[in-house]
PDB file of N, CA and C in Angstrom:
ATOM      1  N   MET X   1     -11.657  28.485-191.794  1.00 66.00           N
ATOM      2  CA  MET X   1     -10.411  29.100-192.147  1.00 66.00           C
ATOM      3  C   MET X   1      -9.310  28.603-191.333  1.00 66.00           C
ATOM      4  N   LEU X   2      -9.570  28.517-190.059  1.00 65.00           N
ATOM      5  CA  LEU X   2      -8.542  28.004-189.098  1.00 65.00           C
ATOM      6  C   LEU X   2      -8.192  26.584-189.385  1.00 65.00           C
ATOM      7  N   ARG X   3      -9.177  25.745-189.704  1.00 67.00           N
ATOM      8  CA  ARG X   3      -8.891  24.334-190.036  1.00 67.00           C
ATOM      9  C   ARG X   3      -8.011  24.217-191.294  1.00 67.00           C
ATOM     10  N   VAL X   4      -8.298  25.063-192.267  1.00 61.00           N
ATOM     11  CA  VAL X   4      -7.476  24.985-193.479  1.00 61.00           C
ATOM     12  C   VAL X   4      -6.005  25.409-193.198  1.00 61.00           C
ATOM     13  N   SER X   5      -5.814  26.392-192.387  1.00 67.00           N
ATOM     14  CA  SER X   5      -4.438  26.833-192.047  1.00 67.00           C
ATOM     15  C   SER X   5      -3.746  25.811-191.237  1.00 67.00           C
ATOM     16  N   VAL X   6      -4.368  25.124-190.261  1.00 64.00           N
ATOM     17  CA  VAL X   6      -3.798  24.069-189.498  1.00 64.00           C
ATOM     18  C   VAL X   6      -3.399  22.915-190.394  1.00 64.00           C
ATOM     19  N   PHE X   7      -4.269  22.578-191.353  1.00 64.00           N
ATOM     20  CA  PHE X   7      -4.031  21.516-192.267  1.00 64.00           C
ATOM     21  C   PHE X   7      -2.831  21.795-193.146  1.00 64.00           C
ATOM     22  N   LEU X   8      -2.745  23.067-193.642  1.00 62.00           N
ATOM     23  CA  LEU X   8      -1.574  23.463-194.426  1.00 62.00           C
ATOM     24  C   LEU X   8      -0.290  23.421-193.674  1.00 62.00           C
ATOM     25  N   VAL X   9      -0.267  23.859-192.433  1.00 62.00           N
ATOM     26  CA  VAL X   9       0.932  23.866-191.616  1.00 62.00           C
ATOM     27  C   VAL X   9       1.411  22.446-191.410  1.00 62.00           C
ATOM     28  N   LEU X  10       0.461  21.561-191.029  1.00 61.00           N
ATOM     29  CA  LEU X  10       0.827  20.191-190.780  1.00 61.00           C
ATOM     30  C   LEU X  10       1.302  19.503-192.037  1.00 61.00           C
ATOM     31  N   SER X  11       0.698  19.715-193.144  1.00 65.00           N
ATOM     32  CA  SER X  11       1.125  19.030-194.370  1.00 65.00           C
ATOM     33  C   SER X  11       2.537  19.540-194.780  1.00 65.00           C
ATOM     34  N   VAL X  12       2.824  20.815-194.579  1.00 59.00           N
ATOM     35  CA  VAL X  12       4.148  21.294-194.900  1.00 59.00           C
ATOM     36  C   VAL X  12       5.221  20.657-193.992  1.00 59.00           C
ATOM     37  N   VAL X  13       4.849  20.476-192.649  1.00 54.00           N
ATOM     38  CA  VAL X  13       5.809  19.906-191.764  1.00 54.00           C
ATOM     39  C   VAL X  13       6.055  18.445-192.065  1.00 54.00           C
ATOM     40  N   VAL X  14       4.957  17.699-192.275  1.00 56.00           N
ATOM     41  CA  VAL X  14       5.062  16.264-192.518  1.00 56.00           C
ATOM     42  C   VAL X  14       5.691  15.965-193.853  1.00 56.00           C
ATOM     43  N   PHE X  15       5.351  16.618-194.878  1.00 58.00           N
ATOM     44  CA  PHE X  15       5.831  16.299-196.208  1.00 58.00           C
ATOM     45  C   PHE X  15       7.045  17.102-196.658  1.00 58.00           C
ATOM     46  N   HIS X  16       7.529  17.940-195.863  1.00 55.00           N
ATOM     47  CA  HIS X  16       8.751  18.659-196.157  1.00 55.00           C
ATOM     48  C   HIS X  16       9.961  17.731-196.034  1.00 55.00           C
ATOM     49  N   PRO X  17      10.968  17.810-196.922  1.00 55.00           N
ATOM     50  CA  PRO X  17      12.054  16.865-196.922  1.00 55.00           C
ATOM     51  C   PRO X  17      12.819  16.831-195.562  1.00 55.00           C
ATOM     52  N   SER X  18      12.893  17.950-194.835  1.00 57.00           N
ATOM     53  CA  SER X  18      13.617  17.910-193.551  1.00 57.00           C
ATOM     54  C   SER X  18      12.704  17.585-192.353  1.00 57.00           C
ATOM     55  N   GLY X  19      11.425  17.566-192.565  1.00 53.00           N
ATOM     56  CA  GLY X  19      10.491  17.331-191.411  1.00 53.00           C
ATOM     57  C   GLY X  19      10.174  15.856-191.226  1.00 53.00           C
ATOM     58  N   PHE X  20      10.286  15.337-190.057  1.00 53.00           N
ATOM     59  CA  PHE X  20       9.969  13.987-189.648  1.00 53.00           C
ATOM     60  C   PHE X  20      10.572  12.932-190.611  1.00 53.00           C
ATOM     61  N   PRO X  21      11.798  12.791-190.742  1.00 53.00           N
ATOM     62  CA  PRO X  21      12.349  11.822-191.658  1.00 53.00           C
ATOM     63  C   PRO X  21      11.969  10.356-191.284  1.00 53.00           C
ATOM     64  N   GLN X  22      11.698  10.080-189.980  1.00 49.00           N
ATOM     65  CA  GLN X  22      11.290   8.754-189.629  1.00 49.00           C
ATOM     66  C   GLN X  22       9.921   8.379-190.174  1.00 49.00           C
ATOM     67  N   LEU X  23       9.096   9.377-190.361  1.00 51.00           N
ATOM     68  CA  LEU X  23       7.798   9.115-190.969  1.00 51.00           C
ATOM     69  C   LEU X  23       7.944   8.788-192.485  1.00 51.00           C
ATOM     70  N   ARG X  24       8.844   9.546-193.168  1.00 51.00           N
ATOM     71  CA  ARG X  24       8.979   9.259-194.580  1.00 51.00           C
ATOM     72  C   ARG X  24       9.594   7.897-194.848  1.00 51.00           C
ATOM     73  N   LYS X  25      10.544   7.509-194.090  1.00 56.00           N
ATOM     74  CA  LYS X  25      11.284   6.260-194.341  1.00 56.00           C
ATOM     75  C   LYS X  25      10.614   5.036-193.718  1.00 56.00           C
ATOM     76  N   GLY X  26       9.631   5.248-192.864  1.00 57.00           N
ATOM     77  CA  GLY X  26       8.987   4.117-192.271  1.00 57.00           C
ATOM     78  C   GLY X  26       9.750   3.524-191.101  1.00 57.00           C
ATOM     79  N   GLY X  27      10.827   4.123-190.683  1.00 65.00           N
ATOM     80  CA  GLY X  27      11.687   3.588-189.596  1.00 65.00           C
ATOM     81  C   GLY X  27      11.264   4.186-188.229  1.00 65.00           C
ATOM     82  N   PHE X  28      11.906   3.667-187.239  1.00 72.00           N
ATOM     83  CA  PHE X  28      11.678   4.145-185.888  1.00 72.00           C
ATOM     84  C   PHE X  28      12.827   5.065-185.496  1.00 72.00           C
ATOM     85  N   PRO X  29      12.533   6.016-184.645  1.00 75.00           N
ATOM     86  CA  PRO X  29      13.660   6.864-184.126  1.00 75.00           C
ATOM     87  C   PRO X  29      14.619   6.036-183.233  1.00 75.00           C
ATOM     88  N   THR X  30      15.866   6.391-183.328  1.00 79.00           N
ATOM     89  CA  THR X  30      16.869   5.709-182.499  1.00 79.00           C
ATOM     90  C   THR X  30      16.790   6.186-181.040  1.00 79.00           C
ATOM     91  N   PRO X  31      16.884   5.235-180.067  1.00 79.00           N
ATOM     92  CA  PRO X  31      16.839   5.631-178.711  1.00 79.00           C
ATOM     93  C   PRO X  31      18.143   6.366-178.282  1.00 79.00           C
ATOM     94  N   PRO X  32      18.020   7.123-177.200  1.00 82.00           N
ATOM     95  CA  PRO X  32      19.262   7.794-176.772  1.00 82.00           C
ATOM     96  C   PRO X  32      20.272   6.781-176.156  1.00 82.00           C
ATOM     97  N   GLU X  33      21.508   7.133-176.023  1.00 82.00           N
ATOM     98  CA  GLU X  33      22.538   6.252-175.375  1.00 82.00           C
ATOM     99  C   GLU X  33      22.282   6.160-173.905  1.00 82.00           C
ATOM    100  N   ALA X  34      22.744   5.056-173.359  1.00 77.00           N
ATOM    101  CA  ALA X  34      22.586   4.933-171.906  1.00 77.00           C
ATOM    102  C   ALA X  34      23.447   5.903-171.174  1.00 77.00           C
ATOM    103  N   ALA X  35      22.931   6.398-170.085  1.00 77.00           N
ATOM    104  CA  ALA X  35      23.691   7.352-169.252  1.00 77.00           C
ATOM    105  C   ALA X  35      24.834   6.711-168.542  1.00 77.00           C
ATOM    106  N   ASP X  36      24.609   5.484-168.023  1.00 73.00           N
ATOM    107  CA  ASP X  36      25.639   4.819-167.267  1.00 73.00           C
ATOM    108  C   ASP X  36      26.075   3.604-168.102  1.00 73.00           C
ATOM    109  N   LYS X  37      27.170   3.847-168.835  1.00 68.00           N
ATOM    110  CA  LYS X  37      27.714   2.799-169.737  1.00 68.00           C
ATOM    111  C   LYS X  37      28.557   1.696-169.025  1.00 68.00           C
ATOM    112  N   SER X  38      29.038   2.028-167.905  1.00 65.00           N
ATOM    113  CA  SER X  38      29.957   1.141-167.183  1.00 65.00           C
ATOM    114  C   SER X  38      29.260  -0.105-166.690  1.00 65.00           C
ATOM    115  N   SER X  39      28.041  -0.058-166.223  1.00 59.00           N
ATOM    116  CA  SER X  39      27.338  -1.226-165.705  1.00 59.00           C
ATOM    117  C   SER X  39      26.741  -2.066-166.797  1.00 59.00           C
ATOM    118  N   SER X  40      26.457  -1.564-167.965  1.00 53.00           N
ATOM    119  CA  SER X  40      25.847  -2.391-168.970  1.00 53.00           C
ATOM    120  C   SER X  40      26.833  -3.071-169.947  1.00 53.00           C
ATOM    121  N   THR X  41      28.003  -2.526-170.047  1.00 52.00           N
ATOM    122  CA  THR X  41      28.930  -3.071-171.012  1.00 52.00           C
ATOM    123  C   THR X  41      30.035  -3.942-170.421  1.00 52.00           C
ATOM    124  N   THR X  42      30.347  -3.771-169.171  1.00 54.00           N
ATOM    125  CA  THR X  42      31.454  -4.569-168.578  1.00 54.00           C
ATOM    126  C   THR X  42      30.869  -5.743-167.779  1.00 54.00           C
ATOM    127  N   ASP X  43      31.400  -6.874-168.090  1.00 58.00           N
ATOM    128  CA  ASP X  43      31.084  -8.064-167.323  1.00 58.00           C
ATOM    129  C   ASP X  43      31.995  -8.207-166.112  1.00 58.00           C
ATOM    130  N   THR X  44      31.521  -8.579-164.982  1.00 60.00           N
ATOM    131  CA  THR X  44      32.351  -8.806-163.851  1.00 60.00           C
ATOM    132  C   THR X  44      32.926 -10.192-163.929  1.00 60.00           C
ATOM    133  N   PRO X  45      34.295 -10.384-163.780  1.00 62.00           N
ATOM    134  CA  PRO X  45      34.827 -11.650-163.829  1.00 62.00           C
ATOM    135  C   PRO X  45      34.551 -12.453-162.561  1.00 62.00           C
ATOM    136  N   HIS X  46      34.647 -13.782-162.648  1.00 60.00           N
ATOM    137  CA  HIS X  46      34.520 -14.603-161.464  1.00 60.00           C
ATOM    138  C   HIS X  46      35.511 -14.216-160.374  1.00 60.00           C
ATOM    139  N   PRO X  47      35.111 -14.205-159.158  1.00 66.00           N
ATOM    140  CA  PRO X  47      36.062 -13.985-158.115  1.00 66.00           C
ATOM    141  C   PRO X  47      37.063 -15.180-158.076  1.00 66.00           C
ATOM    142  N   PRO X  48      38.287 -14.855-157.688  1.00 71.00           N
ATOM    143  CA  PRO X  48      39.341 -15.977-157.712  1.00 71.00           C
ATOM    144  C   PRO X  48      38.927 -17.185-156.876  1.00 71.00           C
ATOM    145  N   GLN X  49      38.308 -16.957-155.684  1.00 75.00           N
ATOM    146  CA  GLN X  49      37.927 -18.011-154.795  1.00 75.00           C
ATOM    147  C   GLN X  49      36.898 -18.947-155.479  1.00 75.00           C
ATOM    148  N   ARG X  50      35.998 -18.419-156.189  1.00 75.00           N
ATOM    149  CA  ARG X  50      34.997 -19.275-156.865  1.00 75.00           C
ATOM    150  C   ARG X  50      35.652 -20.091-157.937  1.00 75.00           C
ATOM    151  N   VAL X  51      36.535 -19.530-158.709  1.00 76.00           N
ATOM    152  CA  VAL X  51      37.197 -20.290-159.732  1.00 76.00           C
ATOM    153  C   VAL X  51      38.058 -21.428-159.134  1.00 76.00           C
ATOM    154  N   HIS X  52      38.717 -21.197-158.018  1.00 80.00           N
ATOM    155  CA  HIS X  52      39.537 -22.157-157.364  1.00 80.00           C
ATOM    156  C   HIS X  52      38.667 -23.322-156.830  1.00 80.00           C
ATOM    157  N   THR X  53      37.514 -23.010-156.226  1.00 83.00           N
ATOM    158  CA  THR X  53      36.635 -24.037-155.718  1.00 83.00           C
ATOM    159  C   THR X  53      36.038 -24.895-156.832  1.00 83.00           C
ATOM    160  N   GLU X  54      35.727 -24.187-158.003  1.00 89.00           N
ATOM    161  CA  GLU X  54      35.234 -24.950-159.120  1.00 89.00           C
ATOM    162  C   GLU X  54      36.288 -25.896-159.676  1.00 89.00           C
ATOM    163  N   ALA X  55      37.553 -25.441-159.694  1.00 89.00           N
ATOM    164  CA  ALA X  55      38.608 -26.305-160.208  1.00 89.00           C
ATOM    165  C   ALA X  55      38.835 -27.582-159.301  1.00 89.00           C
ATOM    166  N   ILE X  56      38.675 -27.309-157.982  1.00 92.00           N
ATOM    167  CA  ILE X  56      38.842 -28.438-157.007  1.00 92.00           C
ATOM    168  C   ILE X  56      37.705 -29.424-157.263  1.00 92.00           C
ATOM    169  N   GLN X  57      36.498 -28.949-157.430  1.00 93.00           N
ATOM    170  CA  GLN X  57      35.297 -29.821-157.709  1.00 93.00           C
ATOM    171  C   GLN X  57      35.522 -30.550-159.005  1.00 93.00           C
ATOM    172  N   LEU X  58      36.023 -29.951-160.018  1.00 93.00           N
ATOM    173  CA  LEU X  58      36.243 -30.629-161.274  1.00 93.00           C
ATOM    174  C   LEU X  58      37.293 -31.786-161.086  1.00 93.00           C
ATOM    175  N   GLU X  59      38.322 -31.534-160.300  1.00 95.00           N
ATOM    176  CA  GLU X  59      39.290 -32.575-160.006  1.00 95.00           C
ATOM    177  C   GLU X  59      38.688 -33.729-159.268  1.00 95.00           C
ATOM    178  N   ARG X  60      37.792 -33.452-158.316  1.00 95.00           N
ATOM    179  CA  ARG X  60      37.124 -34.497-157.563  1.00 95.00           C
ATOM    180  C   ARG X  60      36.186 -35.321-158.461  1.00 95.00           C
ATOM    181  N   ASP X  61      35.472 -34.617-159.304  1.00 95.00           N
ATOM    182  CA  ASP X  61      34.604 -35.316-160.277  1.00 95.00           C
ATOM    183  C   ASP X  61      35.382 -36.204-161.209  1.00 95.00           C
ATOM    184  N   ALA X  62      36.502 -35.705-161.665  1.00 95.00           N
ATOM    185  CA  ALA X  62      37.325 -36.469-162.633  1.00 95.00           C
ATOM    186  C   ALA X  62      37.865 -37.742-161.907  1.00 95.00           C
ATOM    187  N   ARG X  63      38.315 -37.561-160.680  1.00 96.00           N
ATOM    188  CA  ARG X  63      38.831 -38.656-159.893  1.00 96.00           C
ATOM    189  C   ARG X  63      37.753 -39.751-159.664  1.00 96.00           C
ATOM    190  N   GLU X  64      36.578 -39.258-159.282  1.00 96.00           N
ATOM    191  CA  GLU X  64      35.496 -40.206-159.072  1.00 96.00           C
ATOM    192  C   GLU X  64      35.094 -40.915-160.382  1.00 96.00           C
ATOM    193  N   LEU X  65      35.036 -40.151-161.499  1.00 96.00           N
ATOM    194  CA  LEU X  65      34.793 -40.764-162.788  1.00 96.00           C
ATOM    195  C   LEU X  65      35.795 -41.837-163.106  1.00 96.00           C
ATOM    196  N   SER X  66      37.032 -41.601-162.843  1.00 96.00           N
ATOM    197  CA  SER X  66      38.105 -42.547-163.118  1.00 96.00           C
ATOM    198  C   SER X  66      37.967 -43.825-162.315  1.00 96.00           C
ATOM    199  N   GLU X  67      37.636 -43.644-160.998  1.00 96.00           N
ATOM    200  CA  GLU X  67      37.402 -44.782-160.139  1.00 96.00           C
ATOM    201  C   GLU X  67      36.265 -45.632-160.518  1.00 96.00           C
ATOM    202  N   LEU X  68      35.163 -44.986-160.838  1.00 95.00           N
ATOM    203  CA  LEU X  68      33.969 -45.690-161.271  1.00 95.00           C
ATOM    204  C   LEU X  68      34.190 -46.437-162.578  1.00 95.00           C
ATOM    205  N   SER X  69      34.765 -45.798-163.551  1.00 95.00           N
ATOM    206  CA  SER X  69      34.979 -46.420-164.862  1.00 95.00           C
ATOM    207  C   SER X  69      35.999 -47.576-164.723  1.00 95.00           C
ATOM    208  N   GLY X  70      36.898 -47.473-163.776  1.00 96.00           N
ATOM    209  CA  GLY X  70      37.855 -48.590-163.511  1.00 96.00           C
ATOM    210  C   GLY X  70      37.249 -49.811-162.953  1.00 96.00           C
ATOM    211  N   SER X  71      36.089 -49.627-162.243  1.00 94.00           N
ATOM    212  CA  SER X  71      35.388 -50.795-161.645  1.00 94.00           C
ATOM    213  C   SER X  71      34.392 -51.442-162.564  1.00 94.00           C
ATOM    214  N   ILE X  72      34.177 -50.855-163.665  1.00 94.00           N
ATOM    215  CA  ILE X  72      33.108 -51.451-164.608  1.00 94.00           C
ATOM    216  C   ILE X  72      33.649 -52.718-165.268  1.00 94.00           C
ATOM    217  N   PRO X  73      34.885 -52.901-165.690  1.00 94.00           N
ATOM    218  CA  PRO X  73      35.284 -54.141-166.361  1.00 94.00           C
ATOM    219  C   PRO X  73      35.058 -55.398-165.430  1.00 94.00           C
ATOM    220  N   SER X  74      35.322 -55.243-164.149  1.00 93.00           N
ATOM    221  CA  SER X  74      35.097 -56.403-163.276  1.00 93.00           C
ATOM    222  C   SER X  74      33.618 -56.727-163.180  1.00 93.00           C
ATOM    223  N   ASP X  75      32.778 -55.640-163.220  1.00 93.00           N
ATOM    224  CA  ASP X  75      31.286 -55.902-163.172  1.00 93.00           C
ATOM    225  C   ASP X  75      30.887 -56.628-164.504  1.00 93.00           C
ATOM    226  N   ILE X  76      31.439 -56.243-165.583  1.00 93.00           N
ATOM    227  CA  ILE X  76      31.122 -56.856-166.860  1.00 93.00           C
ATOM    228  C   ILE X  76      31.577 -58.328-166.910  1.00 93.00           C
ATOM    229  N   ASN X  77      32.735 -58.565-166.309  1.00 94.00           N
ATOM    230  CA  ASN X  77      33.153 -60.003-166.223  1.00 94.00           C
ATOM    231  C   ASN X  77      32.115 -60.836-165.357  1.00 94.00           C
ATOM    232  N   GLN X  78      31.591 -60.263-164.384  1.00 93.00           N
ATOM    233  CA  GLN X  78      30.588 -60.967-163.596  1.00 93.00           C
ATOM    234  C   GLN X  78      29.317 -61.179-164.392  1.00 93.00           C
ATOM    235  N   VAL X  79      28.966 -60.139-165.200  1.00 91.00           N
ATOM    236  CA  VAL X  79      27.738 -60.263-166.088  1.00 91.00           C
ATOM    237  C   VAL X  79      27.969 -61.408-167.070  1.00 91.00           C
ATOM    238  N   ASN X  80      29.184 -61.553-167.620  1.00 92.00           N
ATOM    239  CA  ASN X  80      29.475 -62.614-168.545  1.00 92.00           C
ATOM    240  C   ASN X  80      29.334 -63.992-167.923  1.00 92.00           C
ATOM    241  N   HIS X  81      29.508 -64.088-166.575  1.00 91.00           N
ATOM    242  CA  HIS X  81      29.308 -65.316-165.857  1.00 91.00           C
ATOM    243  C   HIS X  81      27.908 -65.514-165.316  1.00 91.00           C
ATOM    244  N   GLY X  82      26.939 -64.628-165.737  1.00 91.00           N
ATOM    245  CA  GLY X  82      25.533 -64.785-165.317  1.00 91.00           C
ATOM    246  C   GLY X  82      25.178 -63.970-164.060  1.00 91.00           C
ATOM    247  N   LEU X  83      26.038 -63.224-163.519  1.00 92.00           N
ATOM    248  CA  LEU X  83      25.800 -62.381-162.313  1.00 92.00           C
ATOM    249  C   LEU X  83      25.767 -60.915-162.605  1.00 92.00           C
ATOM    250  N   LEU X  84      24.804 -60.227-162.129  1.00 90.00           N
ATOM    251  CA  LEU X  84      24.761 -58.748-162.250  1.00 90.00           C
ATOM    252  C   LEU X  84      24.879 -58.108-160.942  1.00 90.00           C
ATOM    253  N   PRO X  85      25.959 -57.482-160.694  1.00 90.00           N
ATOM    254  CA  PRO X  85      26.069 -56.785-159.385  1.00 90.00           C
ATOM    255  C   PRO X  85      25.022 -55.686-159.283  1.00 90.00           C
ATOM    256  N   LYS X  86      24.400 -55.507-158.123  1.00 90.00           N
ATOM    257  CA  LYS X  86      23.237 -54.646-158.055  1.00 90.00           C
ATOM    258  C   LYS X  86      23.567 -53.184-158.190  1.00 90.00           C
ATOM    259  N   ASP X  87      24.848 -52.787-157.972  1.00 93.00           N
ATOM    260  CA  ASP X  87      25.207 -51.370-158.091  1.00 93.00           C
ATOM    261  C   ASP X  87      25.749 -51.005-159.474  1.00 93.00           C
ATOM    262  N   THR X  88      25.820 -51.921-160.392  1.00 93.00           N
ATOM    263  CA  THR X  88      26.392 -51.614-161.698  1.00 93.00           C
ATOM    264  C   THR X  88      25.589 -50.559-162.425  1.00 93.00           C
ATOM    265  N   ILE X  89      24.298 -50.613-162.379  1.00 93.00           N
ATOM    266  CA  ILE X  89      23.454 -49.656-163.122  1.00 93.00           C
ATOM    267  C   ILE X  89      23.608 -48.247-162.518  1.00 93.00           C
ATOM    268  N   GLN X  90      23.653 -48.240-161.168  1.00 95.00           N
ATOM    269  CA  GLN X  90      23.886 -46.913-160.481  1.00 95.00           C
ATOM    270  C   GLN X  90      25.251 -46.349-160.846  1.00 95.00           C
ATOM    271  N   LYS X  91      26.255 -47.204-160.927  1.00 95.00           N
ATOM    272  CA  LYS X  91      27.603 -46.757-161.375  1.00 95.00           C
ATOM    273  C   LYS X  91      27.529 -46.149-162.751  1.00 95.00           C
ATOM    274  N   LEU X  92      26.907 -46.811-163.613  1.00 95.00           N
ATOM    275  CA  LEU X  92      26.830 -46.316-165.023  1.00 95.00           C
ATOM    276  C   LEU X  92      26.060 -44.971-165.087  1.00 95.00           C
ATOM    277  N   LYS X  93      25.023 -44.845-164.297  1.00 96.00           N
ATOM    278  CA  LYS X  93      24.260 -43.595-164.282  1.00 96.00           C
ATOM    279  C   LYS X  93      25.151 -42.483-163.713  1.00 96.00           C
ATOM    280  N   ARG X  94      25.911 -42.775-162.703  1.00 96.00           N
ATOM    281  CA  ARG X  94      26.818 -41.743-162.063  1.00 96.00           C
ATOM    282  C   ARG X  94      27.890 -41.394-163.051  1.00 96.00           C
ATOM    283  N   ILE X  95      28.375 -42.311-163.795  1.00 96.00           N
ATOM    284  CA  ILE X  95      29.425 -42.071-164.807  1.00 96.00           C
ATOM    285  C   ILE X  95      28.847 -41.116-165.806  1.00 96.00           C
ATOM    286  N   GLU X  96      27.606 -41.372-166.227  1.00 97.00           N
ATOM    287  CA  GLU X  96      27.006 -40.478-167.282  1.00 97.00           C
ATOM    288  C   GLU X  96      26.827 -39.095-166.720  1.00 97.00           C
ATOM    289  N   LYS X  97      26.392 -38.931-165.434  1.00 96.00           N
ATOM    290  CA  LYS X  97      26.216 -37.633-164.829  1.00 96.00           C
ATOM    291  C   LYS X  97      27.486 -36.898-164.671  1.00 96.00           C
ATOM    292  N   LEU X  98      28.526 -37.594-164.179  1.00 96.00           N
ATOM    293  CA  LEU X  98      29.799 -36.919-164.028  1.00 96.00           C
ATOM    294  C   LEU X  98      30.450 -36.507-165.349  1.00 96.00           C
ATOM    295  N   SER X  99      30.376 -37.357-166.365  1.00 95.00           N
ATOM    296  CA  SER X  99      30.913 -36.995-167.639  1.00 95.00           C
ATOM    297  C   SER X  99      30.205 -35.820-168.265  1.00 95.00           C
ATOM    298  N   LYS X 100      28.879 -35.743-168.139  1.00 95.00           N
ATOM    299  CA  LYS X 100      28.121 -34.660-168.664  1.00 95.00           C
ATOM    300  C   LYS X 100      28.509 -33.371-167.915  1.00 95.00           C
ATOM    301  N   HIS X 101      28.660 -33.431-166.604  1.00 94.00           N
ATOM    302  CA  HIS X 101      29.062 -32.252-165.808  1.00 94.00           C
ATOM    303  C   HIS X 101      30.421 -31.746-166.223  1.00 94.00           C
ATOM    304  N   LEU X 102      31.348 -32.710-166.367  1.00 94.00           N
ATOM    305  CA  LEU X 102      32.733 -32.283-166.802  1.00 94.00           C
ATOM    306  C   LEU X 102      32.744 -31.686-168.172  1.00 94.00           C
ATOM    307  N   ARG X 103      31.960 -32.318-169.123  1.00 94.00           N
ATOM    308  CA  ARG X 103      31.933 -31.858-170.442  1.00 94.00           C
ATOM    309  C   ARG X 103      31.345 -30.468-170.549  1.00 94.00           C
ATOM    310  N   THR X 104      30.288 -30.146-169.862  1.00 92.00           N
ATOM    311  CA  THR X 104      29.734 -28.804-169.869  1.00 92.00           C
ATOM    312  C   THR X 104      30.585 -27.758-169.181  1.00 92.00           C
ATOM    313  N   ALA X 105      31.297 -28.203-168.123  1.00 91.00           N
ATOM    314  CA  ALA X 105      32.191 -27.245-167.433  1.00 91.00           C
ATOM    315  C   ALA X 105      33.390 -26.861-168.268  1.00 91.00           C
ATOM    316  N   LEU X 106      33.859 -27.796-169.096  1.00 89.00           N
ATOM    317  CA  LEU X 106      35.084 -27.548-169.884  1.00 89.00           C
ATOM    318  C   LEU X 106      34.798 -27.099-171.253  1.00 89.00           C
ATOM    319  N   ALA X 107      33.547 -27.153-171.738  1.00 86.00           N
ATOM    320  CA  ALA X 107      33.219 -26.690-173.105  1.00 86.00           C
ATOM    321  C   ALA X 107      33.366 -25.159-173.121  1.00 86.00           C
ATOM    322  N   PRO X 108      33.826 -24.570-174.243  1.00 67.00           N
ATOM    323  CA  PRO X 108      33.976 -23.164-174.363  1.00 67.00           C
ATOM    324  C   PRO X 108      32.642 -22.397-174.420  1.00 67.00           C
TER     325      PRO X 108
END
C-alpha cells in the first residue's frame, strides 16, 4: 500500500503540467547567474607602457624590413652575374619573419 501511494505521488509530480518542466521538454535547467559579474565580463585593457613598447618594436621591425628589402636588388644583380652572396637566403628568411610579425600585429 505504501508503494502504491509513493508511486501515485511521484507520478502526479512528474506528469503534472507545472511539475518538473525540464523533464517534460527534455531540456536542462539554466544555471544561476554569476555572483561576481565584474571580473568575468570586463576585459582589462593593455597598460599604456606595454602599448608604447610594442609600437616602438613595430617601428624597429619595419625599419629593419625596409633596410633588408632595399639590399635585395643588389644581391639579385650579383646572382645574375653568377655569384650568390652567402647571406642572401638569411636576409630573405628574416624578411619573411619580419613581414609575418608585422602583419599579425597590425591585423584586426
